Amino acid sequence: MKTSKIIAAAALSLLAAAGAQAETYEGVQAPVSTFSRAEVNAQATEAARAANPYADGAAAGVAPVIASVRDRAAVEAEAVAAAHDGTQSLDRKAFVNSVIPSQYKIERSNTRQAGL
């Protein structure tokens, strides 16, 4: 039994030695370029100012302007009314029959504003 362990250990060490191969170091290789420093700088400046070709929707072009059929004052009035609505943060699904109870719909006729 002792010899079988020695033979197994020797076989494993031979496998490990055969599998380990060192790479040779070739040092730092000199860059080979056909462009001058000024040409490389010009190309870098051009690439920095160009649009990103890998961005999402880069080939889509300029988005069309969407004209609204509502005027600005109507939209602003609707936003102010929604901001003053006390039930806007309530979820209708949380109540029976999906109806917000009347005690939550308190109408306030006067509003206070902080004095500066």
PDB file of C-alpha atoms in Angstrom:
ATOM      1  CA  MET A   1       0.000   0.000   0.000  1.00  0.00           C
ATOM      2  CA  LYS A   2       2.843   2.317   0.721  1.00  0.00           C
ATOM      3  CA  THR A   3       4.380   1.782  -2.715  1.00  0.00           C
ATOM      4  CA  SER A   4       1.053   2.454  -4.465  1.00  0.00           C
ATOM      5  CA  LYS A   5       0.838   5.860  -2.742  1.00  0.00           C
ATOM      6  CA  ILE A   6       4.400   6.653  -3.808  1.00  0.00           C
ATOM      7  CA  ILE A   7       3.657   5.659  -7.408  1.00  0.00           C
ATOM      8  CA  ALA A   8       0.455   7.733  -7.398  1.00  0.00           C
ATOM      9  CA  ALA A   9       2.312  10.754  -5.995  1.00  0.00           C
ATOM     10  CA  ALA A  10       5.041  10.366  -8.614  1.00  0.00           C
ATOM     11  CA  ALA A  11       2.481  10.149 -11.423  1.00  0.00           C
ATOM     12  CA  LEU A  12       0.693  13.282 -10.193  1.00  0.00           C
ATOM     13  CA  SER A  13       3.969  15.178  -9.914  1.00  0.00           C
ATOM     14  CA  LEU A  14       4.915  14.184 -13.482  1.00  0.00           C
ATOM     15  CA  LEU A  15       1.513  15.363 -14.737  1.00  0.00           C
ATOM     16  CA  ALA A  16       1.918  18.665 -12.909  1.00  0.00           C
ATOM     17  CA  ALA A  17       5.413  19.160 -14.269  1.00  0.00           C
ATOM     18  CA  ALA A  18       4.304  18.406 -17.824  1.00  0.00           C
ATOM     19  CA  GLY A  19       1.303  20.720 -17.561  1.00  0.00           C
ATOM     20  CA  ALA A  20       3.253  23.709 -16.254  1.00  0.00           C
ATOM     21  CA  GLN A  21       4.938  25.505 -19.121  1.00  0.00           C
ATOM     22  CA  ALA A  22       6.509  28.901 -18.699  1.00  0.00           C
ATOM     23  CA  GLU A  23       5.912  31.663 -21.219  1.00  0.00           C
ATOM     24  CA  THR A  24       8.809  33.627 -22.529  1.00  0.00           C
ATOM     25  CA  TYR A  25       8.962  37.356 -21.897  1.00  0.00           C
ATOM     26  CA  GLU A  26       9.587  39.352 -25.035  1.00  0.00           C
ATOM     27  CA  GLY A  27       9.893  42.723 -23.342  1.00  0.00           C
ATOM     28  CA  VAL A  28       8.128  45.936 -24.276  1.00  0.00           C
ATOM     29  CA  GLN A  29       7.697  46.132 -27.995  1.00  0.00           C
ATOM     30  CA  ALA A  30       8.105  49.437 -29.750  1.00  0.00           C
ATOM     31  CA  PRO A  31       4.878  50.793 -31.281  1.00  0.00           C
ATOM     32  CA  VAL A  32       4.784  50.806 -35.041  1.00  0.00           C
ATOM     33  CA  SER A  33       2.738  53.652 -36.501  1.00  0.00           C
ATOM     34  CA  THR A  34       2.589  55.344 -39.870  1.00  0.00           C
ATOM     35  CA  PHE A  35       0.986  58.531 -38.480  1.00  0.00           C
ATOM     36  CA  SER A  36       2.855  61.471 -37.064  1.00  0.00           C
ATOM     37  CA  ARG A  37       2.047  62.883 -33.629  1.00  0.00           C
ATOM     38  CA  ALA A  38       0.165  65.820 -35.167  1.00  0.00           C
ATOM     39  CA  GLU A  39      -1.971  63.495 -37.316  1.00  0.00           C
ATOM     40  CA  VAL A  40      -2.853  61.365 -34.284  1.00  0.00           C
ATOM     41  CA  ASN A  41      -3.819  64.507 -32.311  1.00  0.00           C
ATOM     42  CA  ALA A  42      -6.009  65.686 -35.193  1.00  0.00           C
ATOM     43  CA  GLN A  43      -7.733  62.294 -35.383  1.00  0.00           C
ATOM     44  CA  ALA A  44      -8.299  62.275 -31.610  1.00  0.00           C
ATOM     45  CA  THR A  45      -9.832  65.766 -31.702  1.00  0.00           C
ATOM     46  CA  GLU A  46     -12.124  64.767 -34.565  1.00  0.00           C
ATOM     47  CA  ALA A  47     -13.236  61.595 -32.761  1.00  0.00           C
ATOM     48  CA  ALA A  48     -13.900  63.496 -29.522  1.00  0.00           C
ATOM     49  CA  ARG A  49     -16.140  66.028 -31.287  1.00  0.00           C
ATOM     50  CA  ALA A  50     -18.066  63.440 -33.318  1.00  0.00           C
ATOM     51  CA  ALA A  51     -21.274  61.851 -32.096  1.00  0.00           C
ATOM     52  CA  ASN A  52     -21.053  58.539 -30.288  1.00  0.00           C
ATOM     53  CA  PRO A  53     -21.837  55.882 -32.942  1.00  0.00           C
ATOM     54  CA  TYR A  54     -22.492  53.283 -30.216  1.00  0.00           C
ATOM     55  CA  ALA A  55     -25.127  55.297 -28.317  1.00  0.00           C
ATOM     56  CA  ASP A  56     -28.753  54.166 -28.219  1.00  0.00           C
ATOM     57  CA  GLY A  57     -30.628  55.714 -31.121  1.00  0.00           C
ATOM     58  CA  ALA A  58     -27.526  57.255 -32.680  1.00  0.00           C
ATOM     59  CA  ALA A  59     -28.783  56.504 -36.179  1.00  0.00           C
ATOM     60  CA  ALA A  60     -32.310  57.769 -35.444  1.00  0.00           C
ATOM     61  CA  GLY A  61     -31.475  61.400 -36.059  1.00  0.00           C
ATOM     62  CA  VAL A  62     -33.242  64.376 -34.517  1.00  0.00           C
ATOM     63  CA  ALA A  63     -36.556  63.637 -32.810  1.00  0.00           C
ATOM     64  CA  PRO A  64     -39.551  65.435 -34.313  1.00  0.00           C
ATOM     65  CA  VAL A  65     -41.186  68.210 -32.292  1.00  0.00           C
ATOM     66  CA  ILE A  66     -44.562  67.138 -30.945  1.00  0.00           C
ATOM     67  CA  ALA A  67     -47.070  69.959 -31.039  1.00  0.00           C
ATOM     68  CA  SER A  68     -49.595  69.970 -28.211  1.00  0.00           C
ATOM     69  CA  VAL A  69     -53.264  70.677 -28.816  1.00  0.00           C
ATOM     70  CA  ARG A  70     -53.710  72.135 -25.311  1.00  0.00           C
ATOM     71  CA  ASP A  71     -52.556  75.584 -24.332  1.00  0.00           C
ATOM     72  CA  ARG A  72     -50.094  76.243 -21.538  1.00  0.00           C
ATOM     73  CA  ALA A  73     -52.630  77.890 -19.202  1.00  0.00           C
ATOM     74  CA  ALA A  74     -54.947  74.854 -19.271  1.00  0.00           C
ATOM     75  CA  VAL A  75     -52.116  72.474 -18.458  1.00  0.00           C
ATOM     76  CA  GLU A  76     -50.922  74.719 -15.627  1.00  0.00           C
ATOM     77  CA  ALA A  77     -54.464  74.990 -14.179  1.00  0.00           C
ATOM     78  CA  GLU A  78     -54.818  71.211 -14.264  1.00  0.00           C
ATOM     79  CA  ALA A  79     -51.465  70.771 -12.506  1.00  0.00           C
ATOM     80  CA  VAL A  80     -52.417  73.246  -9.755  1.00  0.00           C
ATOM     81  CA  ALA A  81     -55.765  71.496  -9.239  1.00  0.00           C
ATOM     82  CA  ALA A  82     -54.041  68.098  -9.005  1.00  0.00           C
ATOM     83  CA  ALA A  83     -51.495  69.455  -6.540  1.00  0.00           C
ATOM     84  CA  HIS A  84     -54.257  70.780  -4.261  1.00  0.00           C
ATOM     85  CA  ASP A  85     -56.262  67.543  -4.444  1.00  0.00           C
ATOM     86  CA  GLY A  86     -56.118  65.887  -1.044  1.00  0.00           C
ATOM     87  CA  THR A  87     -56.924  62.442  -2.424  1.00  0.00           C
ATOM     88  CA  GLN A  88     -54.243  62.243  -5.090  1.00  0.00           C
ATOM     89  CA  SER A  89     -52.027  59.964  -3.003  1.00  0.00           C
ATOM     90  CA  LEU A  90     -54.875  57.577  -2.134  1.00  0.00           C
ATOM     91  CA  ASP A  91     -55.170  54.351  -4.079  1.00  0.00           C
ATOM     92  CA  ARG A  92     -58.780  53.638  -5.076  1.00  0.00           C
ATOM     93  CA  LYS A  93     -58.106  49.888  -4.973  1.00  0.00           C
ATOM     94  CA  ALA A  94     -57.501  50.101  -1.214  1.00  0.00           C
ATOM     95  CA  PHE A  95     -61.156  50.947  -0.530  1.00  0.00           C
ATOM     96  CA  VAL A  96     -64.398  48.961  -0.754  1.00  0.00           C
ATOM     97  CA  ASN A  97     -65.878  48.923  -4.269  1.00  0.00           C
ATOM     98  CA  SER A  98     -62.862  50.982  -5.428  1.00  0.00           C
ATOM     99  CA  VAL A  99     -64.459  54.218  -4.233  1.00  0.00           C
ATOM    100  CA  ILE A 100     -62.689  56.740  -2.040  1.00  0.00           C
ATOM    101  CA  PRO A 101     -64.951  57.486   0.990  1.00  0.00           C
ATOM    102  CA  SER A 102     -66.524  60.920   1.220  1.00  0.00           C
ATOM    103  CA  GLN A 103     -64.737  61.804   4.479  1.00  0.00           C
ATOM    104  CA  TYR A 104     -61.479  61.874   2.514  1.00  0.00           C
ATOM    105  CA  LYS A 105     -62.925  64.287  -0.037  1.00  0.00           C
ATOM    106  CA  ILE A 106     -63.021  67.385   2.124  1.00  0.00           C
ATOM    107  CA  GLU A 107     -63.268  70.511   0.037  1.00  0.00           C
ATOM    108  CA  ARG A 108     -61.295  73.423   1.408  1.00  0.00           C
ATOM    109  CA  SER A 109     -62.487  76.759   0.077  1.00  0.00           C
ATOM    110  CA  ASN A 110     -59.775  78.895   1.635  1.00  0.00           C
ATOM    111  CA  THR A 111     -56.082  78.249   1.324  1.00  0.00           C
ATOM    112  CA  ARG A 112     -53.379  79.711   3.482  1.00  0.00           C
ATOM    113  CA  GLN A 113     -50.043  80.850   2.312  1.00  0.00           C
ATOM    114  CA  ALA A 114     -47.008  81.388   4.456  1.00  0.00           C
ATOM    115  CA  GLY A 115     -46.073  85.005   4.863  1.00  0.00           C
ATOM    116  CA  LEU A 116     -42.569  85.961   4.042  1.00  0.00           C
TER     117      LEU A 116
END
